PDB file of C-alpha atoms in Angstrom:
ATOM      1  CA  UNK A  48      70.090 121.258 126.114  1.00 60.00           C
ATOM      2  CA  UNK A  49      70.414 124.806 127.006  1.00 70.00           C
ATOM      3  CA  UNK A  50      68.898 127.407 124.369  1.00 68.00           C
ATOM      4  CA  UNK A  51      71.924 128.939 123.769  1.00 85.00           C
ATOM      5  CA  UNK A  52      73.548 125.581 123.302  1.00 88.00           C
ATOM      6  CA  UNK A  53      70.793 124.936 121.007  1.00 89.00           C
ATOM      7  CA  UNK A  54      71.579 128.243 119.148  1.00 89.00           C
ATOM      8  CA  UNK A  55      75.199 127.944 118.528  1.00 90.00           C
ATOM      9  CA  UNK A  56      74.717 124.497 117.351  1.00 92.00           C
ATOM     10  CA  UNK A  57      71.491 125.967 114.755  1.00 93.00           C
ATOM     11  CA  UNK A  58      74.529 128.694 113.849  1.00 94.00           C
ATOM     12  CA  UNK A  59      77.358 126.134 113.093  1.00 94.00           C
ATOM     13  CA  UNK A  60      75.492 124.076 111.305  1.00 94.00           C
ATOM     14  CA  UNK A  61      74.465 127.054 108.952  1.00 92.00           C
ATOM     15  CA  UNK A  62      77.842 128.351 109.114  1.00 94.00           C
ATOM     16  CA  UNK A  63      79.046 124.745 107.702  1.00 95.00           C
ATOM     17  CA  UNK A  64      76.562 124.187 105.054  1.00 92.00           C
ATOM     18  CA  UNK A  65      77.316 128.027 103.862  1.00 90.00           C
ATOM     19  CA  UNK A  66      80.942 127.087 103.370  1.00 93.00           C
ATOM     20  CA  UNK A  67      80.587 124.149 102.091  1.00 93.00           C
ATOM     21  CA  UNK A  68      78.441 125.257  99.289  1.00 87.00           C
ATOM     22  CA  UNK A  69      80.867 128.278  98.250  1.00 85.00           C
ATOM     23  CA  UNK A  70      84.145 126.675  98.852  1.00 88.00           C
ATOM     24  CA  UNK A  71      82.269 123.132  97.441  1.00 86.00           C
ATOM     25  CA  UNK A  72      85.282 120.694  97.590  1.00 90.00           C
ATOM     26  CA  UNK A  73      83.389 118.142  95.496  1.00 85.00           C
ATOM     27  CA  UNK A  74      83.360 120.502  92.316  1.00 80.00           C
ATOM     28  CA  UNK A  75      87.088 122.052  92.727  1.00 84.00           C
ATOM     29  CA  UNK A  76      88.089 118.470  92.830  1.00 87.00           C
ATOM     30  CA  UNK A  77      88.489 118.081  89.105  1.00 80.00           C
ATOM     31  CA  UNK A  78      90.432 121.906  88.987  1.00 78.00           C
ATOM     32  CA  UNK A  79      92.983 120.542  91.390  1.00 87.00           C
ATOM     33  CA  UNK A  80      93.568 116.763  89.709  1.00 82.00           C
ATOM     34  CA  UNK A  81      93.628 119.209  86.622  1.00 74.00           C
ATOM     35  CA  UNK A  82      96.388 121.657  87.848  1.00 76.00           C
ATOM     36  CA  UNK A  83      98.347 118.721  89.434  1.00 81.00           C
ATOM     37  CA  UNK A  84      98.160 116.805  86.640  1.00 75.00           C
ATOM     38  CA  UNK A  85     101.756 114.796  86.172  1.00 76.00           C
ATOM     39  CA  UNK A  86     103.028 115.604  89.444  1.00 82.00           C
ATOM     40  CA  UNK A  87     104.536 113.472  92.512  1.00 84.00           C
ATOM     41  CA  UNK A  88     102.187 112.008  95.170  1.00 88.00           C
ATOM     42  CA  UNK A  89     104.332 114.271  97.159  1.00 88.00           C
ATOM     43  CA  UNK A  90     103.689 117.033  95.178  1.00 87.00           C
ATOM     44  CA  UNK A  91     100.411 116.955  95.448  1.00 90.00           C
ATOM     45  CA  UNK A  92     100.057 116.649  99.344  1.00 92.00           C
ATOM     46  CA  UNK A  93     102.423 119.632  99.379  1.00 91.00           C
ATOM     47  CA  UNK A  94      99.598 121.687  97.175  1.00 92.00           C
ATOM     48  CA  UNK A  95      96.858 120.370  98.384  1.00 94.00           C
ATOM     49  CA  UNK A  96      97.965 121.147 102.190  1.00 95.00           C
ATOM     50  CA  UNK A  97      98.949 124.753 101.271  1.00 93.00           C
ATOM     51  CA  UNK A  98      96.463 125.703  99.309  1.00 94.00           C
ATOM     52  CA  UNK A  99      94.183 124.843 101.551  1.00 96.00           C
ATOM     53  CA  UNK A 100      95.955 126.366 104.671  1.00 96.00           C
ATOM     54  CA  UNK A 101      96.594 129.779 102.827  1.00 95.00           C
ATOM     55  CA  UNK A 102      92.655 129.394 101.997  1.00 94.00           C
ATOM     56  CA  UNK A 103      91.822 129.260 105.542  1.00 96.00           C
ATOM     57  CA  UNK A 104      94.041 132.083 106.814  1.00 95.00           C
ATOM     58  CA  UNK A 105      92.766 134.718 104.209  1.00 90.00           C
ATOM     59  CA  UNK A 106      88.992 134.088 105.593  1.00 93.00           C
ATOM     60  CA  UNK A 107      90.374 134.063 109.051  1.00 94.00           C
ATOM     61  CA  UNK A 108      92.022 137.615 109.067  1.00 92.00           C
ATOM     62  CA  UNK A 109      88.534 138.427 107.764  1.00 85.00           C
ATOM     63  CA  UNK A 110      86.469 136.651 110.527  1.00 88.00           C
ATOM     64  CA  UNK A 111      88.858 138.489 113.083  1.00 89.00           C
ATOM     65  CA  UNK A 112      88.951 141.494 112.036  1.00 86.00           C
ATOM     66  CA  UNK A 113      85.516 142.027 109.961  1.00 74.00           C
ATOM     67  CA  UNK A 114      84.318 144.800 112.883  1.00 73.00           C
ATOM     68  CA  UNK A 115      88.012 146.752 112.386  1.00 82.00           C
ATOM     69  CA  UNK A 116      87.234 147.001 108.543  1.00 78.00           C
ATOM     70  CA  UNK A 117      84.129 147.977 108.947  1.00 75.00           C
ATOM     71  CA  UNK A 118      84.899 150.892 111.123  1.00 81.00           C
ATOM     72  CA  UNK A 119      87.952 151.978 108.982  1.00 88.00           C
ATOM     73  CA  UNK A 120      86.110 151.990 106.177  1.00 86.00           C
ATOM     74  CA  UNK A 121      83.082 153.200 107.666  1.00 86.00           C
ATOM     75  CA  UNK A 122      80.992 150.117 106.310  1.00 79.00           C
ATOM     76  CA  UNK A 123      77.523 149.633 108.038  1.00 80.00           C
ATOM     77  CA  UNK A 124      76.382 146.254 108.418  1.00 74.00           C
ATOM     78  CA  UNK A 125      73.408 146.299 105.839  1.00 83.00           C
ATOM     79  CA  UNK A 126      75.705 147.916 103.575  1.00 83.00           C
ATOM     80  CA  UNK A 127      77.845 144.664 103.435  1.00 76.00           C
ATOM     81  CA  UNK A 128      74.962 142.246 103.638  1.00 77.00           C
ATOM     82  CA  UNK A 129      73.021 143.571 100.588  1.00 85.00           C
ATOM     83  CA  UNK A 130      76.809 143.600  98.644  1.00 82.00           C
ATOM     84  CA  UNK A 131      77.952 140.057  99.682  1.00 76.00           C
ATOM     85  CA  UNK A 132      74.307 138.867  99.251  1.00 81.00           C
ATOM     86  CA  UNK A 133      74.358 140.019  95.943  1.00 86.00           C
ATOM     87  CA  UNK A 134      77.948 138.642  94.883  1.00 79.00           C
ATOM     88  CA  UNK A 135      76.922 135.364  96.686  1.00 74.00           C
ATOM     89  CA  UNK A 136      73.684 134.886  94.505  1.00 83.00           C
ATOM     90  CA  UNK A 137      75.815 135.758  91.262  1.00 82.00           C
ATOM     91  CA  UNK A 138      77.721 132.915  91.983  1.00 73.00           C
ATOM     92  CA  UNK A 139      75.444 130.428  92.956  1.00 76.00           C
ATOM     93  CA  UNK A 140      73.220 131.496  89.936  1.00 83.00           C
ATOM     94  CA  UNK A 141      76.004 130.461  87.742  1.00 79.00           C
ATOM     95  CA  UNK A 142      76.062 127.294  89.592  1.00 71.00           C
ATOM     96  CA  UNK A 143      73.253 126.739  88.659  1.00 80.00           C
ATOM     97  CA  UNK A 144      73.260 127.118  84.790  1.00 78.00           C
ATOM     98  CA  UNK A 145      76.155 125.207  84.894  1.00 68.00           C
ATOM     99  CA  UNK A 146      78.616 127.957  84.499  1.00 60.00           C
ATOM    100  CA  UNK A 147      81.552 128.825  86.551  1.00 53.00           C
ATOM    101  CA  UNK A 148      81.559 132.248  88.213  1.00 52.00           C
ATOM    102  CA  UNK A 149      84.034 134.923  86.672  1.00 52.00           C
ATOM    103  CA  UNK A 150      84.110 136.005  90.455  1.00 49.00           C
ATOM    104  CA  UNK A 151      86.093 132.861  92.139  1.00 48.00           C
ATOM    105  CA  UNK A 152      87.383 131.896  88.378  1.00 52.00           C
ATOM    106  CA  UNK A 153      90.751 131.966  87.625  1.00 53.00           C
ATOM    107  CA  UNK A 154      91.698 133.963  84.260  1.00 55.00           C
ATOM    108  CA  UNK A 155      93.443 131.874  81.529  1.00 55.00           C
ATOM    109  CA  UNK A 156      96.848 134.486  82.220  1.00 55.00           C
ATOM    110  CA  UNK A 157      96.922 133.092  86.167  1.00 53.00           C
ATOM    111  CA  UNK A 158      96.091 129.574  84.933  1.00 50.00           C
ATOM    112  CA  UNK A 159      99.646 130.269  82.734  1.00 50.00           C
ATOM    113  CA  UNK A 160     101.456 131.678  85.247  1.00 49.00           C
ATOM    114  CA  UNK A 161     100.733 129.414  88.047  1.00 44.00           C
ATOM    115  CA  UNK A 162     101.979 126.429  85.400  1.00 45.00           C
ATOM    116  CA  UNK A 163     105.222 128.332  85.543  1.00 47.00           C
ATOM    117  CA  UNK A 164     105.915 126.891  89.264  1.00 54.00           C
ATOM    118  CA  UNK A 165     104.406 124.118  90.424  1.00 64.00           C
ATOM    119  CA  UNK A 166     103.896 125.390  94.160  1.00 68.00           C
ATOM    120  CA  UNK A 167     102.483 128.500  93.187  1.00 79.00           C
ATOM    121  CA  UNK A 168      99.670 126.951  92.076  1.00 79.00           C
ATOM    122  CA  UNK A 169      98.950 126.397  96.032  1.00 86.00           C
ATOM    123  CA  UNK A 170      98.535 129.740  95.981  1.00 84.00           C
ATOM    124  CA  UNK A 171      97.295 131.011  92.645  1.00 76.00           C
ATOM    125  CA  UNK A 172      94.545 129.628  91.435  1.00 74.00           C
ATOM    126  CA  UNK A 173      93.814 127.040  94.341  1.00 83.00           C
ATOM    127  CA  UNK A 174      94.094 128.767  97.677  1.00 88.00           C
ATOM    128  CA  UNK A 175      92.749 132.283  96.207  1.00 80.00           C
ATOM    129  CA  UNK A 176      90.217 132.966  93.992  1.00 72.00           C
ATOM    130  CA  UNK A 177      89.034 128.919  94.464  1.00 80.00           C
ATOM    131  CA  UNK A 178      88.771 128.222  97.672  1.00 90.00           C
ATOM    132  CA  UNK A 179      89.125 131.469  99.412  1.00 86.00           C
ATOM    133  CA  UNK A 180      87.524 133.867  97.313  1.00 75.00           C
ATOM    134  CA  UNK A 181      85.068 136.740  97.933  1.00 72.00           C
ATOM    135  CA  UNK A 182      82.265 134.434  97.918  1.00 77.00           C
ATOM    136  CA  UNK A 183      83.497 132.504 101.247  1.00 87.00           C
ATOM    137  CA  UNK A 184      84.905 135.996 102.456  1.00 85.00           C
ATOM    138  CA  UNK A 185      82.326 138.093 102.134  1.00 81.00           C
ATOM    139  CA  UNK A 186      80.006 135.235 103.651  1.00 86.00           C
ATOM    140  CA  UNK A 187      82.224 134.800 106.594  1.00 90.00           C
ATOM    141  CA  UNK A 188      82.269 138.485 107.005  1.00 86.00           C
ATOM    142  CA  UNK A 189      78.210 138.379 107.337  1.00 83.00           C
ATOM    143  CA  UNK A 190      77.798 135.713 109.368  1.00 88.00           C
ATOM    144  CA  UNK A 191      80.378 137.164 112.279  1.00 86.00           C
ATOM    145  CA  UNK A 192      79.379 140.838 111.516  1.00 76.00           C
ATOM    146  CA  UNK A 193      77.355 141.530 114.357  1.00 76.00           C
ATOM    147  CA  UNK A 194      78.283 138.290 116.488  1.00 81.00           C
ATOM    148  CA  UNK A 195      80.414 137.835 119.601  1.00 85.00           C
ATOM    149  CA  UNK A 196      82.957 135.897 120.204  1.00 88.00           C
ATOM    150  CA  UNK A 197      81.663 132.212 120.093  1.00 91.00           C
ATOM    151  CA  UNK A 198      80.533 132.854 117.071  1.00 91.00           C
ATOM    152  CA  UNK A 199      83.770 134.031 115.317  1.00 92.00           C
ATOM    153  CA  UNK A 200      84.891 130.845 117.034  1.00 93.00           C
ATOM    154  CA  UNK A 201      82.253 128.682 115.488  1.00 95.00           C
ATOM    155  CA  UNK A 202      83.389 129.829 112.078  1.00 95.00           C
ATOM    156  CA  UNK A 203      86.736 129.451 112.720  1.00 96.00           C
ATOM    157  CA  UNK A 204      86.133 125.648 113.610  1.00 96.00           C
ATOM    158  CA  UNK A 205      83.930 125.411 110.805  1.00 96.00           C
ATOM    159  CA  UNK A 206      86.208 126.965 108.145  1.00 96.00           C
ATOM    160  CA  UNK A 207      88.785 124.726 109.374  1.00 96.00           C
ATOM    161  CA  UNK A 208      86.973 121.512 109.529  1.00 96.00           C
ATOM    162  CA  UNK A 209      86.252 122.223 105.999  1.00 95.00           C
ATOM    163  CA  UNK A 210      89.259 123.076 104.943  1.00 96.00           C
ATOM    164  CA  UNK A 211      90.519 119.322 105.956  1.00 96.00           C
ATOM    165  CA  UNK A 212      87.604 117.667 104.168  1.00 95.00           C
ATOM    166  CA  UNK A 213      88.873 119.522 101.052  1.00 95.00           C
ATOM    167  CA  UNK A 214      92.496 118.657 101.734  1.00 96.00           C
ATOM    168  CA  UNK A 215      91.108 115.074 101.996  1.00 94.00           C
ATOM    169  CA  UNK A 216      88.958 115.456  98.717  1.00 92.00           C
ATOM    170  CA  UNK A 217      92.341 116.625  96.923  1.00 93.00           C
ATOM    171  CA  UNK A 218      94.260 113.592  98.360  1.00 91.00           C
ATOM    172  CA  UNK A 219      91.447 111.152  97.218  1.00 89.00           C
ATOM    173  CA  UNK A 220      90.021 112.977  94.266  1.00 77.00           C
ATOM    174  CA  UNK A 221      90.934 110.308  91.035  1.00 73.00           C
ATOM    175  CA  UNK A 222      89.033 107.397  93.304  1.00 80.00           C
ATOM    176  CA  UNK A 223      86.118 109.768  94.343  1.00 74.00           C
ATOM    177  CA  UNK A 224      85.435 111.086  90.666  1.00 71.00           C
ATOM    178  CA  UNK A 225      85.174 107.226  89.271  1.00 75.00           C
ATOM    179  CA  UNK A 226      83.096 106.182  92.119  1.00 79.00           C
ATOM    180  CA  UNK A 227      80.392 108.895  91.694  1.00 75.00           C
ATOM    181  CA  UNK A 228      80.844 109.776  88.091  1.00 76.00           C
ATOM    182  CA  UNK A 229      80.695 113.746  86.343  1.00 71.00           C
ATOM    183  CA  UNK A 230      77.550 113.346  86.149  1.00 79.00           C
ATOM    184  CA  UNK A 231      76.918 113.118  89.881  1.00 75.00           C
ATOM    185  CA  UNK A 232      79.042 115.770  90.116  1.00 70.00           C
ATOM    186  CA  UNK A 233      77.022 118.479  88.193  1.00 75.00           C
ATOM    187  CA  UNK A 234      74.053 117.406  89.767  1.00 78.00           C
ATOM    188  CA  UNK A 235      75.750 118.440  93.404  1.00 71.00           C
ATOM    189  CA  UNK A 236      77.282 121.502  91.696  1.00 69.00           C
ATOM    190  CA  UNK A 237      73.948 122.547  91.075  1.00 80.00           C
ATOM    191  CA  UNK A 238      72.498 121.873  94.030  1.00 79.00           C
ATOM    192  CA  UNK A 239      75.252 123.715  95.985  1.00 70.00           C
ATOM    193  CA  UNK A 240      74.111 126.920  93.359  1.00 76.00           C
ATOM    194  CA  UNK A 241      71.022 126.547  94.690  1.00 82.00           C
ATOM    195  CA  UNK A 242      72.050 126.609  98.287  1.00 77.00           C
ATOM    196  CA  UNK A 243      73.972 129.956  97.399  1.00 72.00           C
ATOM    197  CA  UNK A 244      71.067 131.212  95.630  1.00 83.00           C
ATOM    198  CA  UNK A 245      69.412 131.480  98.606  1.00 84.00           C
ATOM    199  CA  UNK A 246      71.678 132.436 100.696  1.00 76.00           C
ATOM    200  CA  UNK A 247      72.364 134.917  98.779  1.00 81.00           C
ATOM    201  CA  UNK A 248      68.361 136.341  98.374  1.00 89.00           C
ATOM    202  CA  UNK A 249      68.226 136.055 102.417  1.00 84.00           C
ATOM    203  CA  UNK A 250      71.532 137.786 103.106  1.00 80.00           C
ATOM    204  CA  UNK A 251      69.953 140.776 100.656  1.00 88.00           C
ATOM    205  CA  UNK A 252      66.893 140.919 102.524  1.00 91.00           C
ATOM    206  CA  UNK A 253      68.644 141.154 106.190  1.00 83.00           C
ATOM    207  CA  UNK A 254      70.350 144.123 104.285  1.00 84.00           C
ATOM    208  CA  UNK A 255      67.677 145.995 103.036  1.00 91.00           C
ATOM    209  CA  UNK A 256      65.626 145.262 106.327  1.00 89.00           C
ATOM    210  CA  UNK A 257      68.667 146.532 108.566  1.00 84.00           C
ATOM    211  CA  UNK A 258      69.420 149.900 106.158  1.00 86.00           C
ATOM    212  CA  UNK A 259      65.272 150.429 106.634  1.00 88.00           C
ATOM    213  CA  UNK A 260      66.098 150.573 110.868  1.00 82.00           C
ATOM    214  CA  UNK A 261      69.250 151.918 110.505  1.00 74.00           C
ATOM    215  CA  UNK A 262      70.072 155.120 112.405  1.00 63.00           C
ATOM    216  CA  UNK A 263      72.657 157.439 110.404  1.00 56.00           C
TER     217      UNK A 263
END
């Protein structure tokens, strides 16, 4: 295996387990059986498939065209990396204290109006803040900031192969919660926190390390 092969496959796999841990498909589980609560079978595939489409195509714009919004903004790279690591370990703090981030939360008043019409709840709550919120965005930004392209592809594939697991989680959600239990389920909620954490602390440092040997 070629050390480039070697690289992209180290980068994916990172790229995966970031995702995973902020879009975590095993905690927003319970929020969807929650929202869908009474609905068809249909009805539920129909949310649970556009919800999680929508999701994907909000952090793709962002994966595509991270470098343009930079640039139009006039963003520097460290700039963004101390920012999203900060909102990143905000969130995975509250993970881990068992709390639910204000940041990817919905507010009781969207929570009400997304009730109002069943499909909308695809969009608001599920698809954005929950899955695709500016945890997962501003992550997805970092990771392709300074990449090429097979990089921005590796996210892409990644975001999307997670986005199916989710839509699969949805689908299967009342089994998977009596086979593993709430309990089970806070302990991986946790451990995801922790994940983010971290993520979050080493995204923070890259920042402050790039703004020291950054040219202005």
């Amino acid at each position: 295996m070629s050390k480039t092969m070697a690289d992209h496959i180290s980068f994916g796999i990172t790229v995966f387990v970031g995702f995973f841990a902020i879009m975590n498909p095993i905690a927003n589980t319970p929020i969807f059986i929650s929202l869908t609560d009474g609905m068809r079978p249909n009805e539920k595939r129909s949310i649970a498939f556009r919800s999680n489409l929508i999701a994907f195509l909000v952090v793709a714009v962002f994966c595509l065209l991270g470098k343009a919004i930079f640039q139009m903004f006039g963003i520097t790279i460290p700039a963004f990396r101390i920012t999203g690591g900060i909102l990143v370990f905000l969130i995975g703090k509250e993970m881990l204290t068992g709390r639910t981030s204000e940041v990817h939360t919905p507010s009781q008043e969207d929570n009400e109006k997304s009730l109002d019409a069943k499909l909308s709840i695809a969009i608001i709550p599920l698809a954005t803040p929950i899955l695709g919120g500016p945890g997962i965005i501003a992550s997805a930004m970092n990771f392709v900031s300074d990449k090429g392209l097979p990089e921005v592809i590796i996210c892409l594939v990644a975001l999307a192969l997670l986005s199916i697991i989710t839509y699969f989680f949805f689908l299967s959600g009342e089994r998977f919660l009596k086979f593993i239990g709430e309990s089970a389920i806070k302990v991986i909620s946790r451990m995801m926190g922790l994940i983010l954490a971290v993520m979050g602390i080493q995204m923070i440092i890259l920042g402050i390390y790039g703004a020291m040997h950054l040219n202005l």
